[in-house]
Amino acid sequence: MKILILTGAGVSAESGLGTFRDKGGVWTRYDLSEVATPEGFARDPQKVIDFYNMRRANARGAQPNAAHLALARLQSEYTRGEVTLVTQNVDSLHEAAGSDALHMHGAHGVARCAACDARWPAPLVMSLNDQCPDCGRPETRPDVVWFGEVPHHLPRIAGHLRTADLFVAIGTSGTVYPAAGFVAEARARGARTVEINLEPSQVAGQFDEVILGPATETVPAWVARVLRER
Ligand code: APR
């Protein structure tokens, strides 16, 4: 059986990492157009780098929670390649739990050269003056996908959406595309679809099943059920 899992900020909420659109969320405190768009970076790159460094500092020390660990167990119980985990998150808690994850919105720990597209492990605190190790130009930027940019790994994700028997969205509000459209694509290909969330997402009505509750309770229970029914 091919399982495709999509996670969002809700899967890391109980690890202490704030979500974006819940009460008190990141986008209720910061203007995303200033800190998470190419236009914002062109206007005030230091503000964007400061936001990125603050988010990384906040995430430092966060530990994977029972949901991350349950998803890693699910991947390990299936043949390699049967359970694909795509995350919208830029934290590394899925990896810390032992999962392989495709980061469609990029990852905190990667720096990118805006001039030559080279990527390298991001320093603990990124600076605008960091020189690209490949071309030497000081055009460093976070390798996170800003609004209006094309997410990473879309061709691979499209392939998984075509072949998935089961599509599961966990901890995402279903407000940002293309991720919010994955459930429709999976359904169109005949996959069974499950949403696991604290509250119904904006696309909850498109899922065959909606499981509500905190991820550290609902995800381990769902993984146990999948393994039982296998
Ligand atoms: N357990 C399960 N779900 C939770 C929990 C929890 N403990 N806490 C919050 N949630 C759910 C919320 O109900 C909400 O539906 O997680 C979801 C978080 O939604 P958002 O804050 O919008 O985060 P996300 O869906 O990941 O945002 C998508 O938008 O800002 C961009 O690039 C950013 O990747 C992000 C994308």
PDB file of N, CA and C and ligand atoms in Angstrom, residues 7-14 18-22 25 27 32 87-90 105 145 147 170-176 179 196-202 213-216 218-219, ligand 1:
ATOM      1  N   THR A   7       2.289  17.005   6.192  1.00  0.00           N
ATOM      2  CA  THR A   7       2.157  17.631   7.511  1.00  0.00           C
ATOM      3  C   THR A   7       2.293  19.143   7.396  1.00  0.00           C
ATOM      4  N   GLY A   8       1.730  19.802   8.405  1.00  0.00           N
ATOM      5  CA  GLY A   8       1.817  21.258   8.541  1.00  0.00           C
ATOM      6  C   GLY A   8       2.215  21.597   9.967  1.00  0.00           C
ATOM      7  N   ALA A   9       2.157  22.885  10.256  1.00  0.00           N
ATOM      8  CA  ALA A   9       2.678  23.399  11.532  1.00  0.00           C
ATOM      9  C   ALA A   9       2.027  22.738  12.745  1.00  0.00           C
ATOM     10  N   GLY A  10       0.817  22.232  12.582  1.00  0.00           N
ATOM     11  CA  GLY A  10       0.115  21.612  13.721  1.00  0.00           C
ATOM     12  C   GLY A  10       0.811  20.391  14.268  1.00  0.00           C
ATOM     13  N   VAL A  11       1.601  19.706  13.418  1.00  0.00           N
ATOM     14  CA  VAL A  11       2.290  18.500  13.902  1.00  0.00           C
ATOM     15  C   VAL A  11       3.431  18.879  14.847  1.00  0.00           C
ATOM     16  N   SER A  12       3.926  20.106  14.733  1.00  0.00           N
ATOM     17  CA  SER A  12       5.029  20.556  15.602  1.00  0.00           C
ATOM     18  C   SER A  12       4.548  21.453  16.741  1.00  0.00           C
ATOM     19  N   ALA A  13       3.235  21.726  16.774  1.00  0.00           N
ATOM     20  CA  ALA A  13       2.715  22.669  17.783  1.00  0.00           C
ATOM     21  C   ALA A  13       3.034  22.184  19.199  1.00  0.00           C
ATOM     22  N   GLU A  14       2.875  20.871  19.432  1.00  0.00           N
ATOM     23  CA  GLU A  14       3.086  20.363  20.801  1.00  0.00           C
ATOM     24  C   GLU A  14       4.564  20.158  21.122  1.00  0.00           C
ATOM     25  N   GLY A  18       5.309  27.461  17.281  1.00  0.00           N
ATOM     26  CA  GLY A  18       4.022  28.101  17.002  1.00  0.00           C
ATOM     27  C   GLY A  18       3.520  27.813  15.597  1.00  0.00           C
ATOM     28  N   THR A  19       2.178  27.805  15.475  1.00  0.00           N
ATOM     29  CA  THR A  19       1.606  27.669  14.125  1.00  0.00           C
ATOM     30  C   THR A  19       1.464  29.076  13.535  1.00  0.00           C
ATOM     31  N   PHE A  20       0.889  29.137  12.352  1.00  0.00           N
ATOM     32  CA  PHE A  20       0.860  30.426  11.650  1.00  0.00           C
ATOM     33  C   PHE A  20      -0.468  31.161  11.785  1.00  0.00           C
ATOM     34  N   ARG A  21      -1.576  30.388  11.753  1.00  0.00           N
ATOM     35  CA  ARG A  21      -2.892  31.047  11.631  1.00  0.00           C
ATOM     36  C   ARG A  21      -3.807  30.784  12.819  1.00  0.00           C
ATOM     37  N   ASP A  22      -3.299  30.042  13.790  1.00  0.00           N
ATOM     38  CA  ASP A  22      -4.122  29.879  14.996  1.00  0.00           C
ATOM     39  C   ASP A  22      -4.060  31.173  15.801  1.00  0.00           C
ATOM     40  N   GLY A  25      -0.903  33.096  16.352  1.00  0.00           N
ATOM     41  CA  GLY A  25       0.026  32.506  15.377  1.00  0.00           C
ATOM     42  C   GLY A  25       1.000  33.519  14.803  1.00  0.00           C
ATOM     43  N   TRP A  27       1.571  34.632  11.841  1.00  0.00           N
ATOM     44  CA  TRP A  27       1.065  35.683  10.918  1.00  0.00           C
ATOM     45  C   TRP A  27       0.076  36.626  11.596  1.00  0.00           C
ATOM     46  N   LEU A  32       3.448  38.899   6.846  1.00  0.00           N
ATOM     47  CA  LEU A  32       4.145  37.935   5.992  1.00  0.00           C
ATOM     48  C   LEU A  32       4.691  38.598   4.722  1.00  0.00           C
ATOM     49  N   THR A  87       6.407  17.499   4.031  1.00  0.00           N
ATOM     50  CA  THR A  87       6.067  18.473   5.066  1.00  0.00           C
ATOM     51  C   THR A  87       6.130  19.890   4.514  1.00  0.00           C
ATOM     52  N   GLN A  88       5.223  20.717   5.027  1.00  0.00           N
ATOM     53  CA  GLN A  88       5.253  22.149   4.725  1.00  0.00           C
ATOM     54  C   GLN A  88       6.146  22.870   5.736  1.00  0.00           C
ATOM     55  N   ASN A  89       6.571  22.130   6.757  1.00  0.00           N
ATOM     56  CA  ASN A  89       7.335  22.739   7.843  1.00  0.00           C
ATOM     57  C   ASN A  89       8.805  22.883   7.458  1.00  0.00           C
ATOM     58  N   VAL A  90       9.444  23.879   8.022  1.00  0.00           N
ATOM     59  CA  VAL A  90      10.882  24.090   7.769  1.00  0.00           C
ATOM     60  C   VAL A  90      11.710  23.617   8.969  1.00  0.00           C
ATOM     61  N   HIS A 105       8.487  23.387   1.470  1.00  0.00           N
ATOM     62  CA  HIS A 105       8.696  24.824   1.699  1.00  0.00           C
ATOM     63  C   HIS A 105      10.116  25.101   2.154  1.00  0.00           C
ATOM     64  N   VAL A 145      10.908  28.538   1.103  1.00  0.00           N
ATOM     65  CA  VAL A 145      10.085  28.983  -0.027  1.00  0.00           C
ATOM     66  C   VAL A 145       9.171  30.111   0.448  1.00  0.00           C
ATOM     67  N   PHE A 147       6.227  33.138  -0.054  1.00  0.00           N
ATOM     68  CA  PHE A 147       4.949  33.226  -0.780  1.00  0.00           C
ATOM     69  C   PHE A 147       5.212  33.776  -2.185  1.00  0.00           C
ATOM     70  N   ILE A 170      -2.020  16.137   8.005  1.00  0.00           N
ATOM     71  CA  ILE A 170      -1.929  16.249   9.473  1.00  0.00           C
ATOM     72  C   ILE A 170      -1.485  17.659   9.857  1.00  0.00           C
ATOM     73  N   GLY A 171      -2.292  18.342  10.666  1.00  0.00           N
ATOM     74  CA  GLY A 171      -1.872  19.615  11.258  1.00  0.00           C
ATOM     75  C   GLY A 171      -1.675  20.731  10.270  1.00  0.00           C
ATOM     76  N   THR A 172      -2.569  20.801   9.272  1.00  0.00           N
ATOM     77  CA  THR A 172      -2.465  21.902   8.320  1.00  0.00           C
ATOM     78  C   THR A 172      -3.846  22.504   8.088  1.00  0.00           C
ATOM     79  N   SER A 173      -3.871  23.828   7.928  1.00  0.00           N
ATOM     80  CA  SER A 173      -5.158  24.544   7.855  1.00  0.00           C
ATOM     81  C   SER A 173      -5.790  24.474   6.473  1.00  0.00           C
ATOM     82  N   GLY A 174      -5.036  23.938   5.498  1.00  0.00           N
ATOM     83  CA  GLY A 174      -5.617  23.806   4.151  1.00  0.00           C
ATOM     84  C   GLY A 174      -5.877  25.160   3.508  1.00  0.00           C
ATOM     85  N   THR A 175      -4.980  26.110   3.806  1.00  0.00           N
ATOM     86  CA  THR A 175      -5.191  27.475   3.268  1.00  0.00           C
ATOM     87  C   THR A 175      -4.163  27.863   2.218  1.00  0.00           C
ATOM     88  N   VAL A 176      -3.048  27.117   2.152  1.00  0.00           N
ATOM     89  CA  VAL A 176      -1.959  27.510   1.243  1.00  0.00           C
ATOM     90  C   VAL A 176      -1.829  26.467   0.140  1.00  0.00           C
ATOM     91  N   ALA A 179      -0.305  22.855  -1.612  1.00  0.00           N
ATOM     92  CA  ALA A 179      -0.520  21.778  -0.629  1.00  0.00           C
ATOM     93  C   ALA A 179      -2.010  21.572  -0.347  1.00  0.00           C
ATOM     94  N   ILE A 196      -6.195  14.674   9.799  1.00  0.00           N
ATOM     95  CA  ILE A 196      -5.984  14.592  11.248  1.00  0.00           C
ATOM     96  C   ILE A 196      -5.590  15.986  11.718  1.00  0.00           C
ATOM     97  N   ASN A 197      -6.425  16.628  12.502  1.00  0.00           N
ATOM     98  CA  ASN A 197      -6.211  18.034  12.818  1.00  0.00           C
ATOM     99  C   ASN A 197      -6.856  18.398  14.152  1.00  0.00           C
ATOM    100  N   LEU A 198      -6.409  19.553  14.701  1.00  0.00           N
ATOM    101  CA  LEU A 198      -7.030  19.965  15.968  1.00  0.00           C
ATOM    102  C   LEU A 198      -8.463  20.426  15.734  1.00  0.00           C
ATOM    103  N   GLU A 199      -8.653  21.069  14.571  1.00  0.00           N
ATOM    104  CA  GLU A 199     -10.023  21.475  14.188  1.00  0.00           C
ATOM    105  C   GLU A 199     -10.151  21.302  12.687  1.00  0.00           C
ATOM    106  N   PRO A 200     -11.357  21.245  12.149  1.00  0.00           N
ATOM    107  CA  PRO A 200     -11.498  21.003  10.709  1.00  0.00           C
ATOM    108  C   PRO A 200     -10.755  22.076   9.903  1.00  0.00           C
ATOM    109  N   SER A 201     -10.007  21.655   8.884  1.00  0.00           N
ATOM    110  CA  SER A 201      -9.281  22.605   8.035  1.00  0.00           C
ATOM    111  C   SER A 201     -10.257  23.215   7.025  1.00  0.00           C
ATOM    112  N   GLN A 202      -9.741  24.102   6.210  1.00  0.00           N
ATOM    113  CA  GLN A 202     -10.600  24.740   5.196  1.00  0.00           C
ATOM    114  C   GLN A 202     -11.031  23.760   4.107  1.00  0.00           C
ATOM    115  N   GLY A 213      -8.396  16.320  17.109  1.00  0.00           N
ATOM    116  CA  GLY A 213      -7.741  16.219  18.418  1.00  0.00           C
ATOM    117  C   GLY A 213      -6.278  16.607  18.282  1.00  0.00           C
ATOM    118  N   PRO A 214      -5.579  16.724  19.415  1.00  0.00           N
ATOM    119  CA  PRO A 214      -4.156  17.085  19.357  1.00  0.00           C
ATOM    120  C   PRO A 214      -3.326  15.979  18.703  1.00  0.00           C
ATOM    121  N   ALA A 215      -2.388  16.349  17.881  1.00  0.00           N
ATOM    122  CA  ALA A 215      -1.630  15.365  17.077  1.00  0.00           C
ATOM    123  C   ALA A 215      -0.920  14.328  17.939  1.00  0.00           C
ATOM    124  N   THR A 216      -0.478  14.729  19.135  1.00  0.00           N
ATOM    125  CA  THR A 216       0.261  13.752  19.954  1.00  0.00           C
ATOM    126  C   THR A 216      -0.656  12.622  20.446  1.00  0.00           C
ATOM    127  N   THR A 218      -3.867  11.896  18.482  1.00  0.00           N
ATOM    128  CA  THR A 218      -4.572  11.335  17.310  1.00  0.00           C
ATOM    129  C   THR A 218      -3.618  10.596  16.372  1.00  0.00           C
ATOM    130  N   VAL A 219      -2.402  11.106  16.200  1.00  0.00           N
ATOM    131  CA  VAL A 219      -1.496  10.470  15.215  1.00  0.00           C
ATOM    132  C   VAL A 219      -1.001   9.103  15.690  1.00  0.00           C
TER     133      VAL A 219
HETATM  134  N1  APR B   1      -2.485  19.012  16.787  1.00  0.00           N
HETATM  135  C1  APR B   1      -3.010  18.926  15.540  1.00  0.00           C
HETATM  136  N2  APR B   1      -3.298  20.006  14.770  1.00  0.00           N
HETATM  137  C2  APR B   1      -3.015  21.215  15.305  1.00  0.00           C
HETATM  138  C3  APR B   1      -2.470  21.376  16.602  1.00  0.00           C
HETATM  139  C4  APR B   1      -2.204  20.201  17.348  1.00  0.00           C
HETATM  140  N3  APR B   1      -1.687  20.259  18.584  1.00  0.00           N
HETATM  141  N4  APR B   1      -2.341  22.706  16.843  1.00  0.00           N
HETATM  142  C5  APR B   1      -2.778  23.340  15.734  1.00  0.00           C
HETATM  143  N5  APR B   1      -3.200  22.449  14.822  1.00  0.00           N
HETATM  144  C6  APR B   1      -3.756  22.705  13.490  1.00  0.00           C
HETATM  145  C7  APR B   1      -4.633  23.930  13.424  1.00  0.00           C
HETATM  146  O1  APR B   1      -5.988  23.576  13.683  1.00  0.00           O
HETATM  147  C8  APR B   1      -4.442  24.389  11.977  1.00  0.00           C
HETATM  148  O2  APR B   1      -5.426  23.798  11.127  1.00  0.00           O
HETATM  149  O3  APR B   1      -2.662  22.961  12.652  1.00  0.00           O
HETATM  150  C9  APR B   1      -3.067  23.852  11.606  1.00  0.00           C
HETATM  151  C10 APR B   1      -2.018  24.943  11.461  1.00  0.00           C
HETATM  152  O4  APR B   1      -2.391  25.749  10.373  1.00  0.00           O
HETATM  153  P1  APR B   1      -1.399  26.909   9.905  1.00  0.00           P
HETATM  154  O5  APR B   1      -0.965  27.679  11.085  1.00  0.00           O
HETATM  155  O6  APR B   1      -2.056  27.606   8.763  1.00  0.00           O
HETATM  156  O7  APR B   1      -0.103  26.122   9.391  1.00  0.00           O
HETATM  157  P2  APR B   1       0.099  25.390   8.005  1.00  0.00           P
HETATM  158  O8  APR B   1      -1.195  24.797   7.527  1.00  0.00           O
HETATM  159  O9  APR B   1       1.247  24.476   8.157  1.00  0.00           O
HETATM  160  O10 APR B   1       0.510  26.593   7.028  1.00  0.00           O
HETATM  161  C11 APR B   1       0.848  26.241   5.690  1.00  0.00           C
HETATM  162  O11 APR B   1       1.591  28.495   5.276  1.00  0.00           O
HETATM  163  O12 APR B   1       2.638  30.198   6.362  1.00  0.00           O
HETATM  164  C12 APR B   1       2.786  29.273   5.373  1.00  0.00           C
HETATM  165  O13 APR B   1       4.732  28.239   4.601  1.00  0.00           O
HETATM  166  C13 APR B   1       3.908  28.372   5.728  1.00  0.00           C
HETATM  167  O14 APR B   1       4.067  26.007   5.616  1.00  0.00           O
HETATM  168  C14 APR B   1       3.230  27.066   6.041  1.00  0.00           C
HETATM  169  C15 APR B   1       1.958  27.141   5.211  1.00  0.00           C
END
